[in-house]
Structure formats: C-alpha cells, structure tokens
Amino acid sequence: MAVDIQPACLGLYCGKTLLFKNGSTEIYGECGVCPRGQRTNAQKYCQPCTESPELYDWLYLGFMAMLPLVLHWFFIEWYSGKKSSSAVFQHITALFECTMAAIITLLVSDPVGVLYIHSCRVLMLSDWYTMLYNPSPDYVTTVHCTHEAVYPLYTIVFIYYAFCLVLMMLLRPLLVKKIACGLGKSDRFKSIYAALYFFPILTVLQAVGGGLL
C-alpha cells in the first residue's frame, strides 16, 4: 500500500485527514484538526470512530442521563409535598421525557436511526480536554487541533439535555396546568422553574468535569 509521506504532526491531537484513496494509494492532507467522528491514531492519521462504547462508557452515559431525572423527581416532590396528588403524574411525565430524550439522542447519533452508537476509545484523561493541547511550534502561532477525541461521549450528553429541556417545555406545563389544581398559581410551575436552573448547571458540569467523572 502506497501512502503519502509527510513530516510527523506536532501535538497530541493534530492529525492528517485522508484526502484521496485509490486502491492501495492514500493521500493525506496537512496536519490539522480531525473531522467530527474521527480521532488521531498512533501514526497521527485521522481515523473514523467505529468502535462500540465500553461498559464504563455506558455507565458514565447512564449516570449523566439519570441526573436530570433524579433532580426532576426531587423538585417535583419538594414543591408538591402533601398538598397535591398530582406528583405521581409529574413523576411519570418526567420519566417519559427523559426516556424519550435518550431514545431520540441515540437515534440521531452516528449511526443514524439505530439504538446504538459508534465511539472512539478513551485512552487518557487529556482526551476529554483537547482544547488544552493545541501545539505552538514557534511559541507564537498556535495550531488549533481541538476536536472530540472521545466522540461522542462529550457532545451526546449536551444533545440529550437539549432534548430533555425541549420535551419538558412542551409537555410539563400542559400537564401541570390541568392536574395541579391543588397548588397555588405560583407553586404549580416551580418544579419547571427549578429545571431551568439545574440544566445549565448540569451542562457546565459536563463541559468542565466530564472527563473527571
């Protein structure tokens, strides 16, 4: 197999993208950022993410998916208390919202339309924070090679939270307005207001602490 020979790339996450392949001939571009859904291999070539997530990857995704559901249930119970029998319906609605958000997120992820995902294997903690490892060969110019080396474990959580928020805003207000008659007008929507606070907090948690978790 003939491969276009070029100098090695600098930095941990800069790679060469495949530009042309004809039989046994492969031509790669200059060192730079890998496209979404790819990461660099040991030879600094961008390779597609075709592996299946490991057990710990699924446990991590499950944990991040359960956080909004548990918080929904907590605030529904906190603001409903013994004043209303509608809490159980809100609990069921929250479960439905998060379940549907998870299913939709899997369906829109690569490969599209199926309930499983392709991923790149996590090799070290720095894979989650590639923006901190852009090389500066001459200490003046920075080569930007930031990409999702842990694809899709980083962005899929943001997509899931976005779907959770959209489904909550579409379903929960209608339900609460119809069945939460035992609560005052200022109380019946407080669990929804709480979600508008904790979703940004969860987003920051994922953005900053995803790799540590």
PDB file of C-alpha atoms in Angstrom:
ATOM      1  CA  MET A   1       0.000   0.000   0.000  1.00  0.00           C
ATOM      2  CA  ALA A   2       1.423   3.368  -1.026  1.00  0.00           C
ATOM      3  CA  VAL A   3       0.968   6.170   1.491  1.00  0.00           C
ATOM      4  CA  ASP A   4       1.781   9.828   1.011  1.00  0.00           C
ATOM      5  CA  ILE A   5       4.800  10.538   3.245  1.00  0.00           C
ATOM      6  CA  GLN A   6       4.808  13.855   5.143  1.00  0.00           C
ATOM      7  CA  PRO A   7       6.525  15.130   8.295  1.00  0.00           C
ATOM      8  CA  ALA A   8       5.044  13.951  11.591  1.00  0.00           C
ATOM      9  CA  CYS A   9       2.395  16.118  13.232  1.00  0.00           C
ATOM     10  CA  LEU A  10       3.050  18.149  16.346  1.00  0.00           C
ATOM     11  CA  GLY A  11       0.907  17.927  19.448  1.00  0.00           C
ATOM     12  CA  LEU A  12      -1.168  15.113  20.851  1.00  0.00           C
ATOM     13  CA  TYR A  13      -4.278  15.623  18.760  1.00  0.00           C
ATOM     14  CA  CYS A  14      -3.199  17.065  15.425  1.00  0.00           C
ATOM     15  CA  GLY A  15      -3.663  14.619  12.578  1.00  0.00           C
ATOM     16  CA  LYS A  16      -3.720  14.239   8.808  1.00  0.00           C
ATOM     17  CA  THR A  17      -7.073  13.824   7.102  1.00  0.00           C
ATOM     18  CA  LEU A  18      -7.466  11.371   4.243  1.00  0.00           C
ATOM     19  CA  LEU A  19      -7.931  13.403   1.056  1.00  0.00           C
ATOM     20  CA  PHE A  20      -7.830  10.745  -1.638  1.00  0.00           C
ATOM     21  CA  LYS A  21      -7.795   6.963  -1.801  1.00  0.00           C
ATOM     22  CA  ASN A  22      -7.462   4.947  -4.976  1.00  0.00           C
ATOM     23  CA  GLY A  23      -6.857   1.270  -4.455  1.00  0.00           C
ATOM     24  CA  SER A  24      -3.660   0.979  -2.459  1.00  0.00           C
ATOM     25  CA  THR A  25      -2.774   4.686  -2.745  1.00  0.00           C
ATOM     26  CA  GLU A  26      -3.700   7.010   0.101  1.00  0.00           C
ATOM     27  CA  ILE A  27      -3.032  10.750   0.084  1.00  0.00           C
ATOM     28  CA  TYR A  28      -3.346  12.701   3.317  1.00  0.00           C
ATOM     29  CA  GLY A  29      -3.590  16.448   3.875  1.00  0.00           C
ATOM     30  CA  GLU A  30      -1.568  18.671   6.159  1.00  0.00           C
ATOM     31  CA  CYS A  31      -1.607  18.358   9.917  1.00  0.00           C
ATOM     32  CA  GLY A  32      -4.653  19.907  11.493  1.00  0.00           C
ATOM     33  CA  VAL A  33      -7.905  19.189  13.264  1.00  0.00           C
ATOM     34  CA  CYS A  34      -9.609  15.868  12.592  1.00  0.00           C
ATOM     35  CA  PRO A  35     -13.234  15.954  11.325  1.00  0.00           C
ATOM     36  CA  ARG A  36     -16.062  15.180  13.734  1.00  0.00           C
ATOM     37  CA  GLY A  37     -16.331  11.459  14.342  1.00  0.00           C
ATOM     38  CA  GLN A  38     -12.598  10.858  13.869  1.00  0.00           C
ATOM     39  CA  ARG A  39      -9.503  10.954  16.055  1.00  0.00           C
ATOM     40  CA  THR A  40      -5.780  10.528  15.536  1.00  0.00           C
ATOM     41  CA  ASN A  41      -4.106   7.146  15.750  1.00  0.00           C
ATOM     42  CA  ALA A  42      -0.525   6.429  16.813  1.00  0.00           C
ATOM     43  CA  GLN A  43       0.738   7.377  13.330  1.00  0.00           C
ATOM     44  CA  LYS A  44      -1.064  10.785  13.525  1.00  0.00           C
ATOM     45  CA  TYR A  45      -3.643   9.914  10.880  1.00  0.00           C
ATOM     46  CA  CYS A  46      -7.303  10.770  11.443  1.00  0.00           C
ATOM     47  CA  GLN A  47      -9.299   7.568  11.675  1.00  0.00           C
ATOM     48  CA  PRO A  48     -13.116   7.187  11.913  1.00  0.00           C
ATOM     49  CA  CYS A  49     -14.592   6.168  15.260  1.00  0.00           C
ATOM     50  CA  THR A  50     -16.067   2.728  14.596  1.00  0.00           C
ATOM     51  CA  GLU A  51     -15.774   1.002  17.977  1.00  0.00           C
ATOM     52  CA  SER A  52     -18.613   0.312  20.394  1.00  0.00           C
ATOM     53  CA  PRO A  53     -18.621   2.041  23.792  1.00  0.00           C
ATOM     54  CA  GLU A  54     -17.140   0.021  26.636  1.00  0.00           C
ATOM     55  CA  LEU A  55     -19.008  -0.856  29.820  1.00  0.00           C
ATOM     56  CA  TYR A  56     -17.604   2.147  31.687  1.00  0.00           C
ATOM     57  CA  ASP A  57     -18.666   4.428  28.817  1.00  0.00           C
ATOM     58  CA  TRP A  58     -22.253   3.181  29.101  1.00  0.00           C
ATOM     59  CA  LEU A  59     -22.153   3.526  32.890  1.00  0.00           C
ATOM     60  CA  TYR A  60     -20.974   7.119  32.501  1.00  0.00           C
ATOM     61  CA  LEU A  61     -23.691   7.922  29.951  1.00  0.00           C
ATOM     62  CA  GLY A  62     -26.287   6.270  32.154  1.00  0.00           C
ATOM     63  CA  PHE A  63     -25.164   8.307  35.148  1.00  0.00           C
ATOM     64  CA  MET A  64     -25.333  11.585  33.221  1.00  0.00           C
ATOM     65  CA  ALA A  65     -28.752  10.579  31.851  1.00  0.00           C
ATOM     66  CA  MET A  66     -30.105   9.794  35.326  1.00  0.00           C
ATOM     67  CA  LEU A  67     -29.030  13.105  36.863  1.00  0.00           C
ATOM     68  CA  PRO A  68     -31.795  15.263  35.327  1.00  0.00           C
ATOM     69  CA  LEU A  69     -34.426  12.604  36.060  1.00  0.00           C
ATOM     70  CA  VAL A  70     -33.444  12.378  39.731  1.00  0.00           C
ATOM     71  CA  LEU A  71     -33.408  16.173  40.006  1.00  0.00           C
ATOM     72  CA  HIS A  72     -36.827  16.375  38.327  1.00  0.00           C
ATOM     73  CA  TRP A  73     -38.250  13.896  40.829  1.00  0.00           C
ATOM     74  CA  PHE A  74     -36.618  15.693  43.763  1.00  0.00           C
ATOM     75  CA  PHE A  75     -38.037  19.112  42.898  1.00  0.00           C
ATOM     76  CA  ILE A  76     -41.455  17.712  41.972  1.00  0.00           C
ATOM     77  CA  GLU A  77     -41.634  16.095  45.401  1.00  0.00           C
ATOM     78  CA  TRP A  78     -40.161  19.167  47.094  1.00  0.00           C
ATOM     79  CA  TYR A  79     -42.715  21.588  45.690  1.00  0.00           C
ATOM     80  CA  SER A  80     -45.707  19.244  45.659  1.00  0.00           C
ATOM     81  CA  GLY A  81     -45.346  17.748  49.118  1.00  0.00           C
ATOM     82  CA  LYS A  82     -48.638  16.657  50.628  1.00  0.00           C
ATOM     83  CA  LYS A  83     -50.580  19.477  49.076  1.00  0.00           C
ATOM     84  CA  SER A  84     -51.293  17.755  45.788  1.00  0.00           C
ATOM     85  CA  SER A  85     -51.935  14.259  44.428  1.00  0.00           C
ATOM     86  CA  SER A  86     -50.553  15.285  41.032  1.00  0.00           C
ATOM     87  CA  ALA A  87     -46.954  14.486  41.978  1.00  0.00           C
ATOM     88  CA  VAL A  88     -47.160  10.901  40.717  1.00  0.00           C
ATOM     89  CA  PHE A  89     -48.323  12.084  37.289  1.00  0.00           C
ATOM     90  CA  GLN A  90     -45.468  14.580  37.159  1.00  0.00           C
ATOM     91  CA  HIS A  91     -43.013  11.822  38.130  1.00  0.00           C
ATOM     92  CA  ILE A  92     -44.309   9.661  35.284  1.00  0.00           C
ATOM     93  CA  THR A  93     -44.125  12.594  32.854  1.00  0.00           C
ATOM     94  CA  ALA A  94     -40.524  13.343  33.867  1.00  0.00           C
ATOM     95  CA  LEU A  95     -39.625   9.681  33.319  1.00  0.00           C
ATOM     96  CA  PHE A  96     -41.308   9.754  29.907  1.00  0.00           C
ATOM     97  CA  GLU A  97     -39.484  12.977  28.942  1.00  0.00           C
ATOM     98  CA  CYS A  98     -36.044  11.634  29.864  1.00  0.00           C
ATOM     99  CA  THR A  99     -36.686   8.240  28.264  1.00  0.00           C
ATOM    100  CA  MET A 100     -37.849   9.805  25.004  1.00  0.00           C
ATOM    101  CA  ALA A 101     -34.907  12.233  25.052  1.00  0.00           C
ATOM    102  CA  ALA A 102     -32.480   9.313  25.452  1.00  0.00           C
ATOM    103  CA  ILE A 103     -34.083   7.348  22.609  1.00  0.00           C
ATOM    104  CA  ILE A 104     -34.116  10.362  20.266  1.00  0.00           C
ATOM    105  CA  THR A 105     -30.495  11.156  21.137  1.00  0.00           C
ATOM    106  CA  LEU A 106     -29.402   7.620  20.228  1.00  0.00           C
ATOM    107  CA  LEU A 107     -31.425   7.708  17.002  1.00  0.00           C
ATOM    108  CA  VAL A 108     -29.854  10.974  15.771  1.00  0.00           C
ATOM    109  CA  SER A 109     -26.297   9.899  16.702  1.00  0.00           C
ATOM    110  CA  ASP A 110     -23.992   8.010  14.372  1.00  0.00           C
ATOM    111  CA  PRO A 111     -25.092   5.569  13.013  1.00  0.00           C
ATOM    112  CA  VAL A 112     -28.378   7.417  12.489  1.00  0.00           C
ATOM    113  CA  GLY A 113     -31.647   5.579  13.031  1.00  0.00           C
ATOM    114  CA  VAL A 114     -30.480   2.785  15.331  1.00  0.00           C
ATOM    115  CA  LEU A 115     -30.287   2.466  19.111  1.00  0.00           C
ATOM    116  CA  TYR A 116     -26.529   2.083  19.389  1.00  0.00           C
ATOM    117  CA  ILE A 117     -23.577   4.369  18.775  1.00  0.00           C
ATOM    118  CA  HIS A 118     -20.055   4.254  17.397  1.00  0.00           C
ATOM    119  CA  SER A 119     -17.375   5.790  19.545  1.00  0.00           C
ATOM    120  CA  CYS A 120     -13.667   6.449  19.900  1.00  0.00           C
ATOM    121  CA  ARG A 121     -11.994   4.689  22.795  1.00  0.00           C
ATOM    122  CA  VAL A 122     -10.896   6.881  25.700  1.00  0.00           C
ATOM    123  CA  LEU A 123      -7.167   6.398  26.180  1.00  0.00           C
ATOM    124  CA  MET A 124      -6.304   9.057  28.766  1.00  0.00           C
ATOM    125  CA  LEU A 125      -7.837  11.968  30.673  1.00  0.00           C
ATOM    126  CA  SER A 126      -6.497  14.545  28.230  1.00  0.00           C
ATOM    127  CA  ASP A 127      -8.737  13.053  25.504  1.00  0.00           C
ATOM    128  CA  TRP A 128     -11.614  14.964  27.113  1.00  0.00           C
ATOM    129  CA  TYR A 129      -9.781  18.312  27.048  1.00  0.00           C
ATOM    130  CA  THR A 130      -8.109  18.547  23.657  1.00  0.00           C
ATOM    131  CA  MET A 131      -8.523  22.338  23.651  1.00  0.00           C
ATOM    132  CA  LEU A 132      -5.722  22.485  26.243  1.00  0.00           C
ATOM    133  CA  TYR A 133      -3.251  20.676  23.988  1.00  0.00           C
ATOM    134  CA  ASN A 134      -3.038  22.848  20.870  1.00  0.00           C
ATOM    135  CA  PRO A 135       0.666  23.000  19.966  1.00  0.00           C
ATOM    136  CA  SER A 136       2.630  26.238  19.432  1.00  0.00           C
ATOM    137  CA  PRO A 137       5.700  25.269  17.366  1.00  0.00           C
ATOM    138  CA  ASP A 138       7.292  28.734  17.458  1.00  0.00           C
ATOM    139  CA  TYR A 139       5.618  29.865  20.717  1.00  0.00           C
ATOM    140  CA  VAL A 140       3.723  32.479  18.693  1.00  0.00           C
ATOM    141  CA  THR A 141       1.420  30.683  16.276  1.00  0.00           C
ATOM    142  CA  THR A 142      -0.982  28.128  17.702  1.00  0.00           C
ATOM    143  CA  VAL A 143      -2.058  25.144  15.619  1.00  0.00           C
ATOM    144  CA  HIS A 144      -5.699  24.549  16.553  1.00  0.00           C
ATOM    145  CA  CYS A 145      -6.400  20.816  16.677  1.00  0.00           C
ATOM    146  CA  THR A 146      -9.292  20.796  19.121  1.00  0.00           C
ATOM    147  CA  HIS A 147     -11.762  18.016  18.333  1.00  0.00           C
ATOM    148  CA  GLU A 148     -13.847  15.456  20.178  1.00  0.00           C
ATOM    149  CA  ALA A 149     -11.316  12.689  20.731  1.00  0.00           C
ATOM    150  CA  VAL A 150     -13.846  10.832  22.910  1.00  0.00           C
ATOM    151  CA  TYR A 151     -16.599  11.069  20.291  1.00  0.00           C
ATOM    152  CA  PRO A 152     -19.476  11.063  21.027  1.00  0.00           C
ATOM    153  CA  LEU A 153     -19.249  10.829  24.829  1.00  0.00           C
ATOM    154  CA  TYR A 154     -18.731  14.574  25.248  1.00  0.00           C
ATOM    155  CA  THR A 155     -21.358  16.096  22.958  1.00  0.00           C
ATOM    156  CA  ILE A 156     -24.012  13.391  23.206  1.00  0.00           C
ATOM    157  CA  VAL A 157     -24.758  14.462  26.786  1.00  0.00           C
ATOM    158  CA  PHE A 158     -25.387  18.053  25.649  1.00  0.00           C
ATOM    159  CA  ILE A 159     -27.725  16.790  22.919  1.00  0.00           C
ATOM    160  CA  TYR A 160     -29.587  14.673  25.468  1.00  0.00           C
ATOM    161  CA  TYR A 161     -30.007  17.624  27.840  1.00  0.00           C
ATOM    162  CA  ALA A 162     -31.305  19.770  24.979  1.00  0.00           C
ATOM    163  CA  PHE A 163     -33.960  17.185  24.092  1.00  0.00           C
ATOM    164  CA  CYS A 164     -34.888  16.826  27.787  1.00  0.00           C
ATOM    165  CA  LEU A 165     -35.407  20.577  28.034  1.00  0.00           C
ATOM    166  CA  VAL A 166     -37.464  20.797  24.825  1.00  0.00           C
ATOM    167  CA  LEU A 167     -39.718  17.883  25.807  1.00  0.00           C
ATOM    168  CA  MET A 168     -40.179  19.300  29.298  1.00  0.00           C
ATOM    169  CA  MET A 169     -41.237  22.684  27.945  1.00  0.00           C
ATOM    170  CA  LEU A 170     -43.668  21.038  25.521  1.00  0.00           C
ATOM    171  CA  LEU A 171     -45.304  18.532  27.891  1.00  0.00           C
ATOM    172  CA  ARG A 172     -44.957  19.551  31.523  1.00  0.00           C
ATOM    173  CA  PRO A 173     -46.692  22.962  31.542  1.00  0.00           C
ATOM    174  CA  LEU A 174     -49.832  21.491  29.957  1.00  0.00           C
ATOM    175  CA  LEU A 175     -49.906  18.617  32.446  1.00  0.00           C
ATOM    176  CA  VAL A 176     -49.280  20.821  35.466  1.00  0.00           C
ATOM    177  CA  LYS A 177     -51.917  23.327  34.410  1.00  0.00           C
ATOM    178  CA  LYS A 178     -54.561  20.596  34.122  1.00  0.00           C
ATOM    179  CA  ILE A 179     -53.874  18.378  37.137  1.00  0.00           C
ATOM    180  CA  ALA A 180     -52.064  20.547  39.699  1.00  0.00           C
ATOM    181  CA  CYS A 181     -55.179  22.385  40.762  1.00  0.00           C
ATOM    182  CA  GLY A 182     -54.442  21.866  44.437  1.00  0.00           C
ATOM    183  CA  LEU A 183     -51.427  24.155  44.280  1.00  0.00           C
ATOM    184  CA  GLY A 184     -51.375  27.897  44.075  1.00  0.00           C
ATOM    185  CA  LYS A 185     -50.593  29.555  40.776  1.00  0.00           C
ATOM    186  CA  SER A 186     -47.111  30.482  41.963  1.00  0.00           C
ATOM    187  CA  ASP A 187     -46.338  26.945  43.197  1.00  0.00           C
ATOM    188  CA  ARG A 188     -47.554  24.720  40.418  1.00  0.00           C
ATOM    189  CA  PHE A 189     -44.738  25.632  37.996  1.00  0.00           C
ATOM    190  CA  LYS A 190     -41.869  25.765  40.495  1.00  0.00           C
ATOM    191  CA  SER A 191     -40.541  22.319  39.577  1.00  0.00           C
ATOM    192  CA  ILE A 192     -40.278  23.521  35.962  1.00  0.00           C
ATOM    193  CA  TYR A 193     -38.530  26.701  37.030  1.00  0.00           C
ATOM    194  CA  ALA A 194     -36.084  24.578  39.035  1.00  0.00           C
ATOM    195  CA  ALA A 195     -35.212  22.618  35.883  1.00  0.00           C
ATOM    196  CA  LEU A 196     -34.381  25.872  34.108  1.00  0.00           C
ATOM    197  CA  TYR A 197     -31.719  26.373  36.781  1.00  0.00           C
ATOM    198  CA  PHE A 198     -30.289  22.876  37.107  1.00  0.00           C
ATOM    199  CA  PHE A 199     -29.973  22.142  33.373  1.00  0.00           C
ATOM    200  CA  PRO A 200     -27.373  24.935  32.888  1.00  0.00           C
ATOM    201  CA  ILE A 201     -25.563  23.643  35.987  1.00  0.00           C
ATOM    202  CA  LEU A 202     -25.516  20.105  34.579  1.00  0.00           C
ATOM    203  CA  THR A 203     -24.256  21.465  31.258  1.00  0.00           C
ATOM    204  CA  VAL A 204     -21.337  23.215  32.968  1.00  0.00           C
ATOM    205  CA  LEU A 205     -20.655  20.065  34.988  1.00  0.00           C
ATOM    206  CA  GLN A 206     -20.411  18.034  31.789  1.00  0.00           C
ATOM    207  CA  ALA A 207     -18.301  20.655  29.993  1.00  0.00           C
ATOM    208  CA  VAL A 208     -15.782  21.037  32.815  1.00  0.00           C
ATOM    209  CA  GLY A 209     -15.894  17.778  34.738  1.00  0.00           C
ATOM    210  CA  GLY A 210     -16.966  15.214  32.156  1.00  0.00           C
ATOM    211  CA  GLY A 211     -13.517  13.693  31.862  1.00  0.00           C
ATOM    212  CA  LEU A 212     -13.018  13.570  35.630  1.00  0.00           C
ATOM    213  CA  LEU A 213     -16.384  11.880  36.118  1.00  0.00           C
TER     214      LEU A 213
END
